[in-house]
Short mmCIF file of C-alpha atoms in Angstrom, two decimals:
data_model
loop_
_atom_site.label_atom_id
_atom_site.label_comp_id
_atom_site.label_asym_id
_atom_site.label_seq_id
_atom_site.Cartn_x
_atom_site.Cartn_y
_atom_site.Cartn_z
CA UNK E 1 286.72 -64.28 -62.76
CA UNK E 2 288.26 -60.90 -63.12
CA UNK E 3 284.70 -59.93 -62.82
CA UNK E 4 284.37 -61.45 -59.70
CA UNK E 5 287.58 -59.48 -58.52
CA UNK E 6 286.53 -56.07 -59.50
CA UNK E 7 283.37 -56.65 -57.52
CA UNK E 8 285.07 -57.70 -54.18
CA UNK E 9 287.28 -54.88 -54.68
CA UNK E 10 284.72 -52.42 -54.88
CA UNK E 11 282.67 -53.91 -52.08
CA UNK E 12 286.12 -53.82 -49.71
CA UNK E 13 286.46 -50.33 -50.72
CA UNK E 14 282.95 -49.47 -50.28
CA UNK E 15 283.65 -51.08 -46.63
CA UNK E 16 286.69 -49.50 -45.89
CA UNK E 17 284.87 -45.76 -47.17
CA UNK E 18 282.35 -46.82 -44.69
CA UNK E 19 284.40 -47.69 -41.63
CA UNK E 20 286.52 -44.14 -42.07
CA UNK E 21 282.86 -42.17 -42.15
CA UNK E 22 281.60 -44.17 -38.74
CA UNK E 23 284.49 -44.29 -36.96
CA UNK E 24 284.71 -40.66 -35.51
CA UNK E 25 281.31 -40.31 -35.02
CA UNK E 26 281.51 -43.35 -32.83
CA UNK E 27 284.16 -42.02 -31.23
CA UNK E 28 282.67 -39.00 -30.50
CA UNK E 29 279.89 -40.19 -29.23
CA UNK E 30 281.20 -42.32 -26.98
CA UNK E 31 283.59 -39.24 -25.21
CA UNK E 32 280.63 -37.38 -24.73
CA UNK E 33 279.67 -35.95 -22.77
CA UNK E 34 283.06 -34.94 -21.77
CA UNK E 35 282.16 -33.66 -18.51
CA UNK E 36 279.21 -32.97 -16.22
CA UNK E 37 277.22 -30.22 -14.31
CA UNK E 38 277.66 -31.72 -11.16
CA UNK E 39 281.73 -32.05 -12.24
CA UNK E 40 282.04 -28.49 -12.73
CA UNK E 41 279.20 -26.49 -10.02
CA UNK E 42 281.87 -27.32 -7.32
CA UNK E 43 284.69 -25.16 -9.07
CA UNK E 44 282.70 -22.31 -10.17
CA UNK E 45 281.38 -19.93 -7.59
CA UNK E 46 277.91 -18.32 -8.40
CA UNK E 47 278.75 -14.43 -8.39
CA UNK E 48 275.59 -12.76 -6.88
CA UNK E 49 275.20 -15.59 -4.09
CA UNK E 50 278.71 -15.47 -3.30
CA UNK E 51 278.95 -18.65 -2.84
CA UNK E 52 280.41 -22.10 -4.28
CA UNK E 53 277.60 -22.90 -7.54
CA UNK E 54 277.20 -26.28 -5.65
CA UNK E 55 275.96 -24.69 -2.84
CA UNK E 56 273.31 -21.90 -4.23
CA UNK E 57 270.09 -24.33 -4.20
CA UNK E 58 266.80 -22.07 -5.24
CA UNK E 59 268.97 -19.37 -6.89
CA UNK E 60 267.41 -18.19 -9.89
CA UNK E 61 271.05 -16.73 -10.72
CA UNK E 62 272.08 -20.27 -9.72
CA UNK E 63 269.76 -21.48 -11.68
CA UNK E 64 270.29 -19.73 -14.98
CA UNK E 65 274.08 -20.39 -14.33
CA UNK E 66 273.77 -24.15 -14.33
CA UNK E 67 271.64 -24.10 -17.57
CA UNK E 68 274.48 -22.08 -19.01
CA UNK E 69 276.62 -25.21 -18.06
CA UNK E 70 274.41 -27.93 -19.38
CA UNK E 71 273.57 -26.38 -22.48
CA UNK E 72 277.67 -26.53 -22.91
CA UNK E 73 277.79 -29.96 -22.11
CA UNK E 74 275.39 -31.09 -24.07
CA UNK E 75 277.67 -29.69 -26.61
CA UNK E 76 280.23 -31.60 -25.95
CA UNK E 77 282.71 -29.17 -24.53
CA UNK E 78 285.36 -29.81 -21.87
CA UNK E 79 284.92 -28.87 -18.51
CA UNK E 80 288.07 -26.27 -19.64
CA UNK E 81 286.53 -24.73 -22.11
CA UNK E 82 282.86 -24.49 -20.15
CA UNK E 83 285.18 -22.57 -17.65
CA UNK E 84 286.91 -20.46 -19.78
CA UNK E 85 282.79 -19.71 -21.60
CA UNK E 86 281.94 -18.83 -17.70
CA UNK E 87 284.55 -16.20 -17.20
CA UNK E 88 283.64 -14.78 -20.46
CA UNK E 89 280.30 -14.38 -19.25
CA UNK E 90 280.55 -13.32 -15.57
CA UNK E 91 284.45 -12.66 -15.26
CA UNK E 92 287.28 -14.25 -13.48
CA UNK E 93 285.84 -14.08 -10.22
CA UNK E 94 283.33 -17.40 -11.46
CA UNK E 95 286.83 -19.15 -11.20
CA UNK E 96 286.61 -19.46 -8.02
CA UNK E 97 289.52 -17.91 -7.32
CA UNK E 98 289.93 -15.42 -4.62
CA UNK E 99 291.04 -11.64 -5.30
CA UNK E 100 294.10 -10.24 -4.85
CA UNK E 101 293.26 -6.94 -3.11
CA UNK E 102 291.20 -6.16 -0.29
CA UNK E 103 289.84 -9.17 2.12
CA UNK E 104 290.49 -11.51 -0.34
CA UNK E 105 293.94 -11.29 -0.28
CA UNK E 106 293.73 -13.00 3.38
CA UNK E 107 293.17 -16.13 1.11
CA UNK E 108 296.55 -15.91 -0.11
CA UNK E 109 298.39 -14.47 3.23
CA UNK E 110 296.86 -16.80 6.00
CA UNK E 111 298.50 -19.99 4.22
CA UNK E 112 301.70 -18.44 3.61
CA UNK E 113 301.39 -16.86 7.59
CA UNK E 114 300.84 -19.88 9.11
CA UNK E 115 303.18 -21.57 7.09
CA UNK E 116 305.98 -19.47 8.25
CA UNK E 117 304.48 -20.15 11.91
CA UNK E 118 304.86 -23.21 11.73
CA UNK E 119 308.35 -23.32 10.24
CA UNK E 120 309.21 -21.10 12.98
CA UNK E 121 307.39 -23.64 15.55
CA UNK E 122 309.56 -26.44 14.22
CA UNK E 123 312.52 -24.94 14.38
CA UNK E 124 312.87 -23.58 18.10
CA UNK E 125 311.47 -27.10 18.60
CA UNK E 126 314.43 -28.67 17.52
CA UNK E 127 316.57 -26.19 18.80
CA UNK E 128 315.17 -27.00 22.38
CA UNK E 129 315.46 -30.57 21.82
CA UNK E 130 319.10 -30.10 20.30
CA UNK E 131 319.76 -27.94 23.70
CA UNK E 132 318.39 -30.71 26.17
CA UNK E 133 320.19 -33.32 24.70
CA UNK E 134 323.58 -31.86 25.07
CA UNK E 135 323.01 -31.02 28.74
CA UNK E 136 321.87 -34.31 29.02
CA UNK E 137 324.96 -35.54 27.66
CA UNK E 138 327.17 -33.34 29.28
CA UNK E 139 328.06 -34.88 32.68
CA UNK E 140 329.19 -37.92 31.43
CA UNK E 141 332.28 -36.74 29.95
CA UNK E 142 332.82 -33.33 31.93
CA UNK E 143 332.28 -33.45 35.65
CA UNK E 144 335.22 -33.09 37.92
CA UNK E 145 333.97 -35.91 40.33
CA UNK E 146 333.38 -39.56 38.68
CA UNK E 147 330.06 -41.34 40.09
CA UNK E 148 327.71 -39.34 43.17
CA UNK E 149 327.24 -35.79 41.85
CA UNK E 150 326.52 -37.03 38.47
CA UNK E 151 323.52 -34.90 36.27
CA UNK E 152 325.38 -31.34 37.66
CA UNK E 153 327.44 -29.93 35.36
CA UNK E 154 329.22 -27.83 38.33
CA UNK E 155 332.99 -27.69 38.96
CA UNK E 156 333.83 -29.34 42.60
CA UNK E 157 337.05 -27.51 44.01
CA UNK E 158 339.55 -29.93 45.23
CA UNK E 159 338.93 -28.99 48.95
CA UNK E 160 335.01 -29.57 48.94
CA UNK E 161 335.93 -32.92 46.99
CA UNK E 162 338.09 -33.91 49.82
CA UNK E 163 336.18 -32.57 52.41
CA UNK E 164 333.09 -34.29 51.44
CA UNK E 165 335.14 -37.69 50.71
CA UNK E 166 335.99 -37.09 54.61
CA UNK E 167 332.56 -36.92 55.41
CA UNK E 168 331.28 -39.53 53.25
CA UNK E 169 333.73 -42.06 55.61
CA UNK E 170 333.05 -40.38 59.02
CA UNK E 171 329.31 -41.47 58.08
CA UNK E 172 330.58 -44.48 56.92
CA UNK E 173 328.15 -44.28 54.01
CA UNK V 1 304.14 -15.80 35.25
CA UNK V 2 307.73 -16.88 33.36
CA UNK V 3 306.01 -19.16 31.41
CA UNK V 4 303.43 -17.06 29.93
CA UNK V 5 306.13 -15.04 29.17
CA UNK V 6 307.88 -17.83 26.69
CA UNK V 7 307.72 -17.91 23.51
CA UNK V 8 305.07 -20.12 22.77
CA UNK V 9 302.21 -18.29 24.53
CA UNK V 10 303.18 -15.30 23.08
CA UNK V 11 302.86 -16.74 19.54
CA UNK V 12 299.64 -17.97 20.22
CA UNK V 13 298.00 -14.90 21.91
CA UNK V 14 299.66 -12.98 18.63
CA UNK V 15 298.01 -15.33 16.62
CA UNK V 16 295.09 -15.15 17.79
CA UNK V 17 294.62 -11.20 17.97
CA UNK V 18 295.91 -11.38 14.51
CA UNK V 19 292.94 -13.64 13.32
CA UNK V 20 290.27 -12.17 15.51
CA UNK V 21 291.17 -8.49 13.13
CA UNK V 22 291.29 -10.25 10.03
CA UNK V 23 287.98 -11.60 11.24
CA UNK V 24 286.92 -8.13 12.10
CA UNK V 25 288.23 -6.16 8.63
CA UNK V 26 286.29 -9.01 7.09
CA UNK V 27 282.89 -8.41 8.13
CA UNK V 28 283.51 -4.41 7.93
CA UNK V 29 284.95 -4.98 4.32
CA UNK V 30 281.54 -6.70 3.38
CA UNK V 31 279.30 -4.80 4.96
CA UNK V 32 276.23 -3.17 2.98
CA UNK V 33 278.40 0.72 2.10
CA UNK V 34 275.40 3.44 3.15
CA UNK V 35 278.25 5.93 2.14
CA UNK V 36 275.85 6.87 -0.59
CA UNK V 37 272.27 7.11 1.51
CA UNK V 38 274.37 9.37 4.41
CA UNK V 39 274.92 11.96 1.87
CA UNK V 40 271.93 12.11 0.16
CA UNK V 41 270.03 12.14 3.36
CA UNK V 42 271.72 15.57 4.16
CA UNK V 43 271.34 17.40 0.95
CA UNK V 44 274.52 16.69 -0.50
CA UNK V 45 274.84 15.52 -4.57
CA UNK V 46 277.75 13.15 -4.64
CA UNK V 47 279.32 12.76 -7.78
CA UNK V 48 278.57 9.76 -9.90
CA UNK V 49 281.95 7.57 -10.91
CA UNK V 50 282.30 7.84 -14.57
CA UNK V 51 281.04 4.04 -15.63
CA UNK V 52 281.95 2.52 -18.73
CA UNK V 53 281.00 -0.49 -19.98
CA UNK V 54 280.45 -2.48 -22.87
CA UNK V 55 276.98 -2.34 -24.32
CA UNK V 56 274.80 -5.17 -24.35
CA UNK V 57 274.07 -5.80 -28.12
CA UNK V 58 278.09 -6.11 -28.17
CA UNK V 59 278.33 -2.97 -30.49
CA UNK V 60 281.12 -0.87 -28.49
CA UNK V 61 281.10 0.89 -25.04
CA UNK V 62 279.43 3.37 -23.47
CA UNK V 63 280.43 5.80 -20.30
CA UNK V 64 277.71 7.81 -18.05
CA UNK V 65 280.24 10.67 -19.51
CA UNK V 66 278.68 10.55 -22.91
CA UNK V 67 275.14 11.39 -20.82
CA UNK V 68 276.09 14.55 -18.91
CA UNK V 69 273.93 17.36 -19.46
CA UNK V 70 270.94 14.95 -19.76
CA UNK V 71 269.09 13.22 -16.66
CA UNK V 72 270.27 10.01 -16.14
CA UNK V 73 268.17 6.95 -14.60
CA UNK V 74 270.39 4.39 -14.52
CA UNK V 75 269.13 0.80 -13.50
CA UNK V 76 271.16 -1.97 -12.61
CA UNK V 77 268.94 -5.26 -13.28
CA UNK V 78 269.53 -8.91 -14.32
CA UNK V 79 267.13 -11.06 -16.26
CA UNK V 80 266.44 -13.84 -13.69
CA UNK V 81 265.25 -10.67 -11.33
CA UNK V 82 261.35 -10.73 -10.72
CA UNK V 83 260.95 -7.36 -9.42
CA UNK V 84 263.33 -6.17 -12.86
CA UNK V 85 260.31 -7.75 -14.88
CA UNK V 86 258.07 -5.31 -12.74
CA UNK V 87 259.58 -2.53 -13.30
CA UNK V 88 260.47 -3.04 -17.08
CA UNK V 89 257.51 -1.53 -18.90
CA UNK V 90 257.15 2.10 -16.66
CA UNK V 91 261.37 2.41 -17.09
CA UNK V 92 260.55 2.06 -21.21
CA UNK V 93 257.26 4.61 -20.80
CA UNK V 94 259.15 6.84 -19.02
CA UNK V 95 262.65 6.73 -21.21
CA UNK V 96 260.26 7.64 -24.26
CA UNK V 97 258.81 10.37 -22.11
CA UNK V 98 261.90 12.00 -20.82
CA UNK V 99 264.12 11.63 -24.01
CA UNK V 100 262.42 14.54 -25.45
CA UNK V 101 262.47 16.28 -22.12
CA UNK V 102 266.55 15.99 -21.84
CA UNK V 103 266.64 12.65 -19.82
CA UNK V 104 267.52 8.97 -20.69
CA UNK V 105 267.20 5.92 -18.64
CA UNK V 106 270.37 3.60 -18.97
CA UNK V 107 269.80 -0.27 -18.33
CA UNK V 108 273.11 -1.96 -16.65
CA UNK V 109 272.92 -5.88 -17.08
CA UNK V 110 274.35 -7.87 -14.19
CA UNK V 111 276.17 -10.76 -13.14
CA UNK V 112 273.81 -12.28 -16.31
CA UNK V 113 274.19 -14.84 -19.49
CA UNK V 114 273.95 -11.98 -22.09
CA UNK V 115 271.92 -14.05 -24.06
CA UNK V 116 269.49 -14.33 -21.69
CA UNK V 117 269.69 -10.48 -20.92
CA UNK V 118 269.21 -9.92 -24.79
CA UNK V 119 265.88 -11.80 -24.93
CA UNK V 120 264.82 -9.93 -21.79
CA UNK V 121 264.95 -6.57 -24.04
CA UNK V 122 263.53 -8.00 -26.68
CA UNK V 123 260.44 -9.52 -24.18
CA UNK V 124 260.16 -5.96 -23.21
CA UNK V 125 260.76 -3.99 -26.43
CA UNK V 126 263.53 -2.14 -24.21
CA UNK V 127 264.83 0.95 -26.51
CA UNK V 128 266.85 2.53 -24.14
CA UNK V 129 271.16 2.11 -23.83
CA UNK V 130 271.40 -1.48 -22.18
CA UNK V 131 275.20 -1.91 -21.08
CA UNK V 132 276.76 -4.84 -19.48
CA UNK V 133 278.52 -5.60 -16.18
CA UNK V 134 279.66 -8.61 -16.47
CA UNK V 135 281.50 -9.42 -12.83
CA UNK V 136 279.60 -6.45 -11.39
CA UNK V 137 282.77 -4.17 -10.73
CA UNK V 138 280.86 -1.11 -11.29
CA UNK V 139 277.97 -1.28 -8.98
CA UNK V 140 280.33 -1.35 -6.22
CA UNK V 141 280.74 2.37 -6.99
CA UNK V 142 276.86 2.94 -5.99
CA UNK V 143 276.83 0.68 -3.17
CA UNK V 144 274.72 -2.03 -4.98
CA UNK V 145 273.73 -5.22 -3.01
CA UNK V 146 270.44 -6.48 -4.84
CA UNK V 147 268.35 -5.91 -8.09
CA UNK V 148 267.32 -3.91 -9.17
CA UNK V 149 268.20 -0.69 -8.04
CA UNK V 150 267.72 3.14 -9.50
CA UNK V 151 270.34 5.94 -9.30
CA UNK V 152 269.05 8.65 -10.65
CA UNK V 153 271.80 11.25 -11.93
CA UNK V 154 271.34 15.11 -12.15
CA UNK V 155 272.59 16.84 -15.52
CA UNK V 156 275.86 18.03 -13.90
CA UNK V 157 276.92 14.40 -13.29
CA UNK V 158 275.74 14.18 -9.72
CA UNK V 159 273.46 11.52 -7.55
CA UNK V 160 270.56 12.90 -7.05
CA UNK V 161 268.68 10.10 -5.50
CA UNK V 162 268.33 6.31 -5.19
CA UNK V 163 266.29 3.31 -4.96
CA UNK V 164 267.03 -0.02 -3.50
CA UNK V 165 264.22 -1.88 -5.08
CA UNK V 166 262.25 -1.21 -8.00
CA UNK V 167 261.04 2.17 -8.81
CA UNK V 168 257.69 2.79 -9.19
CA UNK V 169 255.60 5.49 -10.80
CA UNK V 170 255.11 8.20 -7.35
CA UNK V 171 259.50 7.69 -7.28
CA UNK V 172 260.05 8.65 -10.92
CA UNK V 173 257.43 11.86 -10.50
CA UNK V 174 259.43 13.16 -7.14
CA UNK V 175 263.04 12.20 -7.69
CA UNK V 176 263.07 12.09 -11.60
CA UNK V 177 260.58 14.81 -13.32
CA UNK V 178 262.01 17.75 -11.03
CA UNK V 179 265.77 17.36 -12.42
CA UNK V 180 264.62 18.03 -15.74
CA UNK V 181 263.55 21.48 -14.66
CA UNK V 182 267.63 22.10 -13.21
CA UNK V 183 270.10 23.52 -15.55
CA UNK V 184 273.59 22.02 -16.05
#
């Protein structure tokens, strides 16, 4: 009986030795690959084309680029690290990331330019709005005559007012 | 008339002179620099920017300083370059010929995978210095636009002549063999 024990020990031991030694291996192979060619030619830029990697078709430097790439996924490396193995290679300017000096600082300028443009736009828009609004609302409250002259904001002198409320009955209007 | 005068009109037209020069700096900015060409074509020797660079086989660096008093080819090539596969075997016959003869021809990888670039040399049994550019930021110096190209660098450190394209065996006997003759 105690035989018996020892056995099924062993054998649940044996299993349990045999679960741990599968388990990441499974696990690895099942996250990779962790990324893809495709995933990562749109972020990259190819340096001699000067262009986006996705869009240098029947570049050998292209071409030799995205081998680079595969070869690193087939590894089993993150698209981080197949970046960071890129600007090792070729520099930081495979990043895709414009320069800071020269023409390529336009990248960073325009935005911020029209930006400001446009916060400017805005707010003489509401400023104008604000302004109409309160002329609108003006003769309601602030007109010497009640009724006929309202939307002018103009001060009637007394005389006018009673001259014109003379005419205004002469004309019987 | 008043109302081309308000603001609005004003910030367009600004805007759009404002894009219309960026547009203009842009293309100028890019455009192929024959700064290079203009001078040699009237006599003049420009001097060469002092390059360094790491070298290929990843043992150090190495600046066109080190080479003064010696006649310099210096190629810029790339592995996936056909015409750099051309041109190869006469740049190794004639480094072997002018190294005795005070001359050296000096390989500048590209814009390459250096692994790739390292089984070019060995493809080619390559024996002269092989350095490595890797974002390019020196050829911009010599006005470099394709591979491979050729400056070829007097012993006082001065441009001498150039190729856009490969070099071939009639450009190394005018442009190269008579520098050696030229003191320091």
């Amino acid at each position: 009986m105690s035989r018996q024990r020892a056995a099924g020990r062993a054998l649940a031991a044996a299993a349990a030795v045999l679960a741990l030694a599968v388990a990441p291996a499974t696990a690895l192979a099942a996250a990779c690959p962790r990324t893809s060619v495709a995933a990562i030619e749109n972020e990259v830029m190819c340096p001699v084309c000067k262009t986006p990697l996705g869009l240098a078709q029947e570049a050998p430097q292209a071409d030799r680029e995205r081998a680079f790439i595969l070869e690193r996924v087939e590894r089993c490396e993150s698209k981080d690290e197949i970046k960071t193995a890129l600007a090792a290679e070729f520099g930081d300017e495979v990043l895709a990331l414009p320069e800071d000096e020269g023409f390529d600082l336009a990248a960073y300028l325009v935005p911020l330019l029209g930006l400001a443009v446009g916060l400017g736009a805005c707010a003489l828009a509401v400023v104008r709005w604000r302004g109409r609004r309160a002329s609108a609302a003006a003769p309601a409250g602030s007109g010497a005559m009640s009724g006929d002259l309202s939307g002018h904001d103009r001060e009637v002198s007394p005389d006018a007012a009673a001259r014109l409320e003379r005419d205004l009955e002469r004309y019987d209007l | 008339m008043r109302r081309l005068l308000s603001p609005v009109p004003i910030a367009v037209v600004i805007a759009v002179v404002a894009l219309l020069g960026l547009l203009a700096y842009g293309v100028r900015s890019t455009a192929p620099d024959a700064t290079l060409e203009q001078a040699l074509a009237t006599g003049d020797r420009p001097t060469a920017a002092d390059t360094r660079l790491p070298r290929l086989d990843g043992r150090g660096q190495a600046s066109l300083a080190e080479f003064r008093g010696r006649v310099v080819v210096l190629n810029y090539w790339a592995s996936w370059c056909e015409p750099c596969r051309t041109e190869s075997p006469l740049l190794e016959r004639w480094h072997r010929w002018l190294s005795g003869r005070g001359g050296t021809v000096v390989g500048v990888d590209v814009m390459d995978v250096s692994s790739d670039a390292r089984s070019f040399v060995r493809e080619f049994g390559l024996t002269y210095p092989m350095l490595r550019d890797a974002d390019g930021a020196t050829q911009r110096s010599f006005g470099i636009v394709a591979y491979p190209e050729t400056i070829v660098i007097d012993r006082a450190g001065r441009i001498a002549a150039l190729r856009r394209g490969p070099v071939d065996e009639s450009f190394m006997r005018s442009e190269v063999a008579p520098l050696l003759g030229e003191g320091s």
